[in-house]
Tab-separated table of C-alpha atoms in Angstrom:
chain	number	residue	atom	x	y	z
A	1	UNK	CA	9.979	-9.710	13.004
A	2	UNK	CA	10.447	-5.369	12.204
A	3	UNK	CA	6.932	-5.255	13.809
A	4	UNK	CA	7.455	-7.243	16.793
A	5	UNK	CA	10.409	-4.718	17.909
A	6	UNK	CA	8.073	-1.831	16.717
A	7	UNK	CA	5.561	-3.259	19.265
A	8	UNK	CA	7.927	-3.644	22.639
A	9	UNK	CA	8.296	-0.310	22.782
A	10	UNK	CA	4.647	0.486	22.649
A	11	UNK	CA	3.691	-2.540	24.764
A	12	UNK	CA	6.295	-1.228	27.627
A	13	UNK	CA	5.170	2.656	27.700
A	14	UNK	CA	1.618	1.030	28.103
A	15	UNK	CA	2.643	-0.627	31.128
A	16	UNK	CA	4.728	2.384	32.263
A	17	UNK	CA	1.857	4.429	31.998
A	18	UNK	CA	-0.674	1.655	33.550
A	19	UNK	CA	2.019	1.123	36.368
A	20	UNK	CA	2.100	5.557	37.201
A	21	UNK	CA	-1.783	5.819	36.869
A	22	UNK	CA	-1.966	2.700	39.504
A	23	UNK	CA	0.428	4.767	41.462
A	24	UNK	CA	-1.774	8.138	41.387
A	25	UNK	CA	-5.205	5.885	42.397
A	26	UNK	CA	-3.240	4.204	44.650
A	27	UNK	CA	-1.968	7.504	46.942
A	28	UNK	CA	-5.193	9.191	46.245
A	29	UNK	CA	-6.626	6.009	47.546
A	30	UNK	CA	-4.316	6.441	51.005
A	31	UNK	CA	-4.442	10.339	51.114
A	32	UNK	CA	-8.644	10.004	50.919
A	33	UNK	CA	-8.481	7.578	54.063
A	34	UNK	CA	-6.221	9.349	55.909
A	35	UNK	CA	-8.288	12.334	55.578
A	36	UNK	CA	-11.115	10.600	56.581
A	37	UNK	CA	-9.598	8.824	59.840
A	38	UNK	CA	-8.481	11.957	60.528
A	39	UNK	CA	-11.514	14.726	59.796
A	40	UNK	CA	-12.581	17.468	62.521
A	41	UNK	CA	-16.023	15.565	63.828
A	42	UNK	CA	-16.116	18.525	66.761
A	43	UNK	CA	-19.557	17.924	69.248
A	44	UNK	CA	-22.992	19.420	68.621
A	45	UNK	CA	-21.976	21.554	71.712
A	46	UNK	CA	-18.551	22.031	73.237
A	47	UNK	CA	-17.105	24.043	75.869
A	48	UNK	CA	-14.591	26.493	75.311
A	49	UNK	CA	-12.269	27.862	77.362
A	50	UNK	CA	-11.953	31.342	79.049
A	51	UNK	CA	-8.732	32.692	78.660
A	52	UNK	CA	-7.493	35.354	79.908
A	53	UNK	CA	-8.440	38.224	82.527
A	54	UNK	CA	-12.057	40.811	82.009
A	55	UNK	CA	-13.169	42.149	85.229
A	56	UNK	CA	-15.863	44.331	83.969
A	57	UNK	CA	-19.474	43.758	84.578
A	58	UNK	CA	-22.989	44.982	82.589
A	59	UNK	CA	-26.194	45.519	83.483
A	60	UNK	CA	-29.518	46.470	81.883
A	61	UNK	CA	-29.351	50.160	80.838
A	62	UNK	CA	-25.839	50.013	80.138
A	63	UNK	CA	-24.805	50.638	76.956
A	64	UNK	CA	-22.088	48.544	74.988
A	65	UNK	CA	-19.980	48.710	71.582
A	66	UNK	CA	-19.106	45.592	69.759
A	67	UNK	CA	-17.130	45.213	66.512
A	68	UNK	CA	-17.411	42.873	63.940
A	69	UNK	CA	-14.596	42.235	61.462
A	70	UNK	CA	-13.616	39.564	59.274
A	71	UNK	CA	-9.698	39.531	59.132
A	72	UNK	CA	-9.075	37.044	56.195
A	73	UNK	CA	-6.306	34.665	58.383
A	74	UNK	CA	-4.321	37.658	57.563
A	75	UNK	CA	-3.848	37.131	54.025
A	76	UNK	CA	-6.342	38.970	52.188
A	77	UNK	CA	-5.289	41.805	51.450
A	78	UNK	CA	-5.553	44.539	49.515
A	79	UNK	CA	-2.500	43.176	46.772
A	80	UNK	CA	-4.283	39.768	47.183
A	81	UNK	CA	-6.772	37.710	44.957
A	82	UNK	CA	-7.864	34.466	45.708
A	83	UNK	CA	-8.758	31.587	43.351
A	84	UNK	CA	-11.973	30.778	44.255
A	85	UNK	CA	-13.493	33.771	43.840
A	86	UNK	CA	-11.874	34.179	40.355
A	87	UNK	CA	-8.287	34.953	40.986
A	88	UNK	CA	-5.287	32.802	40.839
A	89	UNK	CA	-4.173	33.220	44.746
A	90	UNK	CA	-3.679	30.317	47.507
A	91	UNK	CA	-1.572	32.218	50.002
A	92	UNK	CA	0.274	35.725	50.405
A	93	UNK	CA	4.018	35.516	48.617
A	94	UNK	CA	5.385	36.036	52.225
A	95	UNK	CA	5.624	35.483	56.081
A	96	UNK	CA	6.078	38.817	55.999
A	97	UNK	CA	3.496	40.566	54.560
A	98	UNK	CA	0.677	38.010	57.307
A	99	UNK	CA	2.839	39.816	59.945
A	100	UNK	CA	1.901	43.129	58.593
A	101	UNK	CA	-1.693	42.338	57.968
A	102	UNK	CA	-2.056	41.431	61.665
A	103	UNK	CA	-0.285	44.374	62.610
A	104	UNK	CA	-2.828	46.354	60.755
A	105	UNK	CA	-5.767	44.523	62.001
A	106	UNK	CA	-4.734	44.785	65.748
A	107	UNK	CA	-4.068	48.684	65.400
A	108	UNK	CA	-7.489	49.100	63.808
A	109	UNK	CA	-8.873	46.935	66.422
A	110	UNK	CA	-7.209	49.422	68.955
A	111	UNK	CA	-8.141	52.335	67.616
A	112	UNK	CA	-12.027	51.243	67.514
A	113	UNK	CA	-11.852	50.966	71.075
A	114	UNK	CA	-14.774	48.482	71.306
A	115	UNK	CA	-15.953	46.540	74.598
A	116	UNK	CA	-16.249	43.300	72.432
A	117	UNK	CA	-14.665	41.964	68.644
A	118	UNK	CA	-16.188	38.836	66.930
A	119	UNK	CA	-13.085	38.127	64.771
A	120	UNK	CA	-13.414	35.548	61.646
A	121	UNK	CA	-10.916	33.884	59.758
A	122	UNK	CA	-8.280	33.590	62.454
A	123	UNK	CA	-5.830	31.422	61.538
A	124	UNK	CA	-3.807	29.413	64.418
A	125	UNK	CA	-1.673	26.579	62.535
A	126	UNK	CA	-1.848	27.208	59.024
A	127	UNK	CA	0.555	27.017	56.333
A	128	UNK	CA	-2.229	29.395	53.956
A	129	UNK	CA	-0.602	31.821	57.225
A	130	UNK	CA	2.888	30.471	57.495
A	131	UNK	CA	1.675	29.016	60.928
A	132	UNK	CA	1.822	32.160	62.230
A	133	UNK	CA	-0.464	31.761	65.653
A	134	UNK	CA	-3.011	35.021	65.262
A	135	UNK	CA	-5.127	33.783	67.893
A	136	UNK	CA	-2.378	34.583	70.699
A	137	UNK	CA	-1.584	37.787	68.624
A	138	UNK	CA	-5.416	39.444	69.038
A	139	UNK	CA	-5.470	38.290	72.284
A	140	UNK	CA	-1.802	39.143	73.565
A	141	UNK	CA	-2.855	42.939	71.836
A	142	UNK	CA	-5.883	42.833	74.300
A	143	UNK	CA	-4.717	41.571	78.036
A	144	UNK	CA	-7.711	43.180	79.960
A	145	UNK	CA	-10.047	41.301	77.496
A	146	UNK	CA	-11.002	37.786	77.714
A	147	UNK	CA	-10.218	35.668	74.746
A	148	UNK	CA	-12.163	32.656	72.953
A	149	UNK	CA	-11.570	30.616	69.730
A	150	UNK	CA	-13.903	28.050	68.289
A	151	UNK	CA	-12.152	26.384	65.226
A	152	UNK	CA	-14.331	25.991	61.833
A	153	UNK	CA	-11.879	25.003	59.695
A	154	UNK	CA	-8.979	22.017	60.672
A	155	UNK	CA	-7.577	20.086	57.777
A	156	UNK	CA	-4.104	17.968	57.709
A	157	UNK	CA	-3.814	18.603	53.911
A	158	UNK	CA	-6.313	20.329	51.669
A	159	UNK	CA	-5.219	18.955	48.281
A	160	UNK	CA	-6.361	21.726	46.242
A	161	UNK	CA	-5.361	23.970	43.591
A	162	UNK	CA	-2.024	23.812	42.988
A	163	UNK	CA	-0.251	24.514	44.626
A	164	UNK	CA	-1.981	23.649	48.006
A	165	UNK	CA	-3.565	24.708	50.665
A	166	UNK	CA	-2.510	22.390	52.832
A	167	UNK	CA	-2.611	22.461	56.221
A	168	UNK	CA	-5.109	24.359	58.240
A	169	UNK	CA	-6.565	24.949	61.521
A	170	UNK	CA	-8.483	28.433	62.230
A	171	UNK	CA	-11.591	29.493	63.218
A	172	UNK	CA	-13.464	32.102	64.752
A	173	UNK	CA	-12.117	34.810	67.663
A	174	UNK	CA	-14.259	36.558	70.310
A	175	UNK	CA	-12.199	39.611	72.408
A	176	UNK	CA	-14.619	39.798	75.164
A	177	UNK	CA	-14.145	42.900	77.938
A	178	UNK	CA	-16.976	41.709	80.187
A	179	UNK	CA	-16.331	38.742	82.504
A	180	UNK	CA	-18.128	35.651	81.195
A	181	UNK	CA	-19.340	32.585	83.237
A	182	UNK	CA	-19.108	30.565	79.827
A	183	UNK	CA	-18.141	29.988	76.382
A	184	UNK	CA	-19.255	27.596	74.172
A	185	UNK	CA	-19.151	25.785	70.628
A	186	UNK	CA	-22.214	25.358	68.728
A	187	UNK	CA	-21.752	23.411	65.850
A	188	UNK	CA	-23.573	24.148	62.150
A	189	UNK	CA	-25.153	21.682	59.910
A	190	UNK	CA	-22.301	20.698	57.091
A	191	UNK	CA	-23.294	21.790	53.607
A	192	UNK	CA	-21.574	19.431	51.846
A	193	UNK	CA	-20.702	15.425	51.703
A	194	UNK	CA	-18.226	12.901	51.354
A	195	UNK	CA	-15.281	13.225	50.244
A	196	UNK	CA	-15.592	16.822	49.097
A	197	UNK	CA	-16.667	17.412	52.737
A	198	UNK	CA	-13.416	16.382	53.784
A	199	UNK	CA	-11.629	19.681	52.555
A	200	UNK	CA	-14.232	21.989	54.045
A	201	UNK	CA	-14.497	24.602	57.082
A	202	UNK	CA	-16.751	23.018	60.104
A	203	UNK	CA	-18.861	25.864	60.739
A	204	UNK	CA	-20.304	27.178	63.762
A	205	UNK	CA	-21.189	29.709	66.060
A	206	UNK	CA	-18.572	31.011	68.895
A	207	UNK	CA	-21.071	31.435	72.696
A	208	UNK	CA	-19.928	34.171	74.540
A	209	UNK	CA	-22.237	34.428	77.994
A	210	UNK	CA	-21.880	37.388	80.389
A	211	UNK	CA	-24.057	37.318	83.588
A	212	UNK	CA	-25.360	40.851	84.054
A	213	UNK	CA	-25.554	42.460	87.489
A	214	UNK	CA	-27.925	42.548	89.472
A	215	UNK	CA	-30.207	40.532	87.110
A	216	UNK	CA	-30.593	36.984	86.762
A	217	UNK	CA	-30.566	37.042	83.090
A	218	UNK	CA	-27.281	36.833	80.501
A	219	UNK	CA	-26.003	38.878	78.009
A	220	UNK	CA	-25.010	36.170	74.900
A	221	UNK	CA	-22.735	36.762	72.172
A	222	UNK	CA	-23.146	35.067	69.343
A	223	UNK	CA	-19.862	35.398	66.909
A	224	UNK	CA	-20.698	33.279	63.613
A	225	UNK	CA	-19.364	32.680	59.939
A	226	UNK	CA	-21.934	31.409	57.509
A	227	UNK	CA	-21.432	28.867	54.695
A	228	UNK	CA	-19.645	30.779	51.677
A	229	UNK	CA	-19.234	28.177	48.608
A	230	UNK	CA	-22.280	25.810	49.219
A	231	UNK	CA	-25.163	25.649	46.812
A	232	UNK	CA	-27.330	27.924	48.780
A	233	UNK	CA	-28.831	24.774	50.818
A	234	UNK	CA	-26.292	25.334	53.641
A	235	UNK	CA	-26.362	28.909	53.790
A	236	UNK	CA	-30.540	28.116	54.611
A	237	UNK	CA	-30.107	25.297	57.066
A	238	UNK	CA	-27.213	26.977	58.917
A	239	UNK	CA	-29.931	30.065	59.146
A	240	UNK	CA	-32.591	28.226	60.639
A	241	UNK	CA	-30.136	26.219	63.579
A	242	UNK	CA	-28.941	30.485	64.080
A	243	UNK	CA	-32.452	31.414	63.699
A	244	UNK	CA	-33.740	28.785	66.554
A	245	UNK	CA	-30.882	29.073	68.631
A	246	UNK	CA	-31.542	32.891	68.682
A	247	UNK	CA	-35.433	32.592	69.514
A	248	UNK	CA	-34.471	30.099	72.225
A	249	UNK	CA	-32.038	32.200	73.947
A	250	UNK	CA	-34.276	36.057	74.100
A	251	UNK	CA	-37.405	33.396	75.363
A	252	UNK	CA	-35.081	32.524	78.816
A	253	UNK	CA	-35.636	36.373	79.034
A	254	UNK	CA	-31.709	37.222	77.985
A	255	UNK	CA	-30.227	39.392	75.814
A	256	UNK	CA	-28.870	38.254	72.692
A	257	UNK	CA	-26.662	39.720	69.609
A	258	UNK	CA	-25.022	37.628	66.716
A	259	UNK	CA	-22.790	39.803	64.615
A	260	UNK	CA	-20.490	38.114	61.908
A	261	UNK	CA	-20.177	37.254	58.343
A	262	UNK	CA	-23.166	36.342	56.959
A	263	UNK	CA	-21.905	35.330	52.948
A	264	UNK	CA	-25.740	36.185	52.527
A	265	UNK	CA	-27.043	40.072	51.610
A	266	UNK	CA	-29.853	41.643	53.729
A	267	UNK	CA	-32.135	44.110	51.645
A	268	UNK	CA	-32.614	44.216	48.127
A	269	UNK	CA	-31.308	47.912	48.167
A	270	UNK	CA	-28.343	46.527	49.139
A	271	UNK	CA	-28.153	44.325	46.518
A	272	UNK	CA	-29.294	47.792	44.181
A	273	UNK	CA	-26.187	49.294	45.776
A	274	UNK	CA	-23.552	46.834	44.857
A	275	UNK	CA	-25.424	44.830	42.430
A	276	UNK	CA	-23.214	41.628	41.061
A	277	UNK	CA	-21.361	42.644	38.209
A	278	UNK	CA	-20.711	39.103	36.977
A	279	UNK	CA	-23.028	36.483	37.739
A	280	UNK	CA	-20.611	33.698	36.845
A	281	UNK	CA	-18.364	34.735	40.034
A	282	UNK	CA	-19.379	34.378	43.387
A	283	UNK	CA	-22.653	35.575	44.193
A	284	UNK	CA	-24.295	35.837	48.194
A	285	UNK	CA	-27.429	34.603	49.262
A	286	UNK	CA	-30.364	36.072	50.617
A	287	UNK	CA	-30.700	36.345	54.265
A	288	UNK	CA	-34.130	34.891	55.134
A	289	UNK	CA	-34.946	36.234	58.939
A	290	UNK	CA	-38.424	35.709	58.112
A	291	UNK	CA	-38.845	33.080	60.920
A	292	UNK	CA	-37.779	35.168	63.750
A	293	UNK	CA	-40.459	36.262	65.808
A	294	UNK	CA	-41.590	40.457	65.592
A	295	UNK	CA	-39.082	43.352	67.110
A	296	UNK	CA	-35.865	41.887	66.245
A	297	UNK	CA	-33.445	43.918	64.567
A	298	UNK	CA	-30.829	43.708	61.159
A	299	UNK	CA	-28.225	46.397	61.844
A	300	UNK	CA	-25.733	46.820	58.933
A	301	UNK	CA	-24.660	49.740	57.707
A	302	UNK	CA	-24.912	49.850	53.710
A	303	UNK	CA	-23.028	53.218	53.054
A	304	UNK	CA	-19.770	51.625	53.444
A	305	UNK	CA	-19.381	47.850	51.286
A	306	UNK	CA	-18.359	45.587	54.022
A	307	UNK	CA	-17.026	42.756	51.641
A	308	UNK	CA	-15.108	42.678	48.214
A	309	UNK	CA	-14.607	39.789	45.795
A	310	UNK	CA	-11.250	38.440	45.253
A	311	UNK	CA	-11.594	37.933	41.574
A	312	UNK	CA	-8.680	40.335	41.172
A	313	UNK	CA	-6.028	42.530	43.715
A	314	UNK	CA	-7.928	45.345	45.135
A	315	UNK	CA	-8.500	49.021	42.579
A	316	UNK	CA	-11.365	50.600	43.151
A	317	UNK	CA	-11.086	52.696	40.057
A	318	UNK	CA	-11.576	48.729	38.248
A	319	UNK	CA	-15.035	48.084	36.502
A	320	UNK	CA	-14.630	44.199	38.173
A	321	UNK	CA	-14.370	45.609	41.082
A	322	UNK	CA	-17.276	43.729	43.067
A	323	UNK	CA	-18.518	44.912	46.393
A	324	UNK	CA	-21.159	43.087	48.662
A	325	UNK	CA	-22.609	44.118	52.310
A	326	UNK	CA	-22.521	40.273	53.703
A	327	UNK	CA	-21.285	41.049	57.448
A	328	UNK	CA	-24.132	42.121	60.038
A	329	UNK	CA	-25.683	42.053	63.773
A	330	UNK	CA	-29.417	40.545	64.496
A	331	UNK	CA	-30.454	42.249	68.210
A	332	UNK	CA	-33.245	40.724	69.992
A	333	UNK	CA	-36.085	42.895	70.876
A	334	UNK	CA	-34.329	43.986	74.292
A	335	UNK	CA	-31.118	45.236	72.884
A	336	UNK	CA	-31.710	48.955	71.224
A	337	UNK	CA	-29.634	49.710	68.279
A	338	UNK	CA	-27.803	52.573	68.193
A	339	UNK	CA	-25.735	53.209	65.615
A	340	UNK	CA	-23.968	50.767	62.804
A	341	UNK	CA	-21.162	51.995	61.046
A	342	UNK	CA	-18.702	50.140	58.856
A	343	UNK	CA	-15.543	51.405	59.046
A	344	UNK	CA	-13.759	52.352	55.353
A	345	UNK	CA	-10.784	50.493	55.876
A	346	UNK	CA	-10.104	50.123	52.155
A	347	UNK	CA	-9.376	46.736	52.100
A	348	UNK	CA	-5.438	47.151	53.566
A	349	UNK	CA	-5.573	44.434	55.526
A	350	UNK	CA	-8.247	42.111	54.939
A	351	UNK	CA	-11.066	41.613	52.122
A	352	UNK	CA	-13.620	42.748	54.675
A	353	UNK	CA	-14.352	46.091	56.147
A	354	UNK	CA	-15.016	45.573	60.339
A	355	UNK	CA	-18.551	47.003	61.158
A	356	UNK	CA	-19.531	48.328	64.932
A	357	UNK	CA	-22.518	48.789	66.458
A	358	UNK	CA	-23.246	50.773	69.888
A	359	UNK	CA	-26.289	49.284	71.413
A	360	UNK	CA	-28.073	49.542	74.828
A	361	UNK	CA	-29.570	46.784	77.093
A	362	UNK	CA	-33.256	48.100	77.423
A	363	UNK	CA	-34.068	47.645	81.276
């Protein structure tokens, strides 16, 4: 009789555990179904609205200055680490931190005084950046520039890590002081399959087409942010599509400038200058531009690192501080590079430093 009584509590406990596991499985299934139904699935090519007013024109023979900066959604300043890079952080502790970083990034951009800005990781409506519309903030700071925005990360709820990333909407922003006649979002290959794909970025190119005064050709400005945390095949596929697009535009006689965060190093010298300290943490791929035709230029500045690893808060004295050169530009043969300078911003407001180039459109 006693043995029967002892078994009953155990049976009850197993039943409760079974019900809890069944409930958890049901919740996971509902979440997967919801995210699948709500998955962001952009078209291969989509029109992007041109917001604001830019009255300047540009002609063959002119020189211009362009800055590219991965702003890290204003949430990856010097005090931060990040769970995907070996740290533990998901977002800053306060909304004030985001505002401080947005203001600091804006001030740095204004100081650089470039004709065009390519910005990556700009949030519009994300939990990780306290739902601050950074896109609108940067656009309002440059009222004489056209602003374009292409979404590359849009998920109702990213369920990892703990605390979760939650809702995300962000992407690429280009600020252009020259009047464009068209802008478009061009999808890049997705590096992940279902269900991992549901919580990942949908990478793209943000293309602005500026008519050249006194010419039938265009200045094609391409803002990009290639895959980061894939096995390597995603970067290869995305780079292949990028190269094909660039060659196609140059074949039309257009002037082509593509820049951004490639998440890949450019030369063997870059790897020697900034060697990988811990191969178990994030390691960039190597950019392969061998399929580009002769005459294209890769613009970078190895004298200052363009990015740091977020395995720990920034400490230039730490032996664990990892640097990279992964931000750069690709210039068509009819675009002459005058200089490329990475501003040493000390990673104060973002985990990348801004890279600025000065180029001339050859006649």
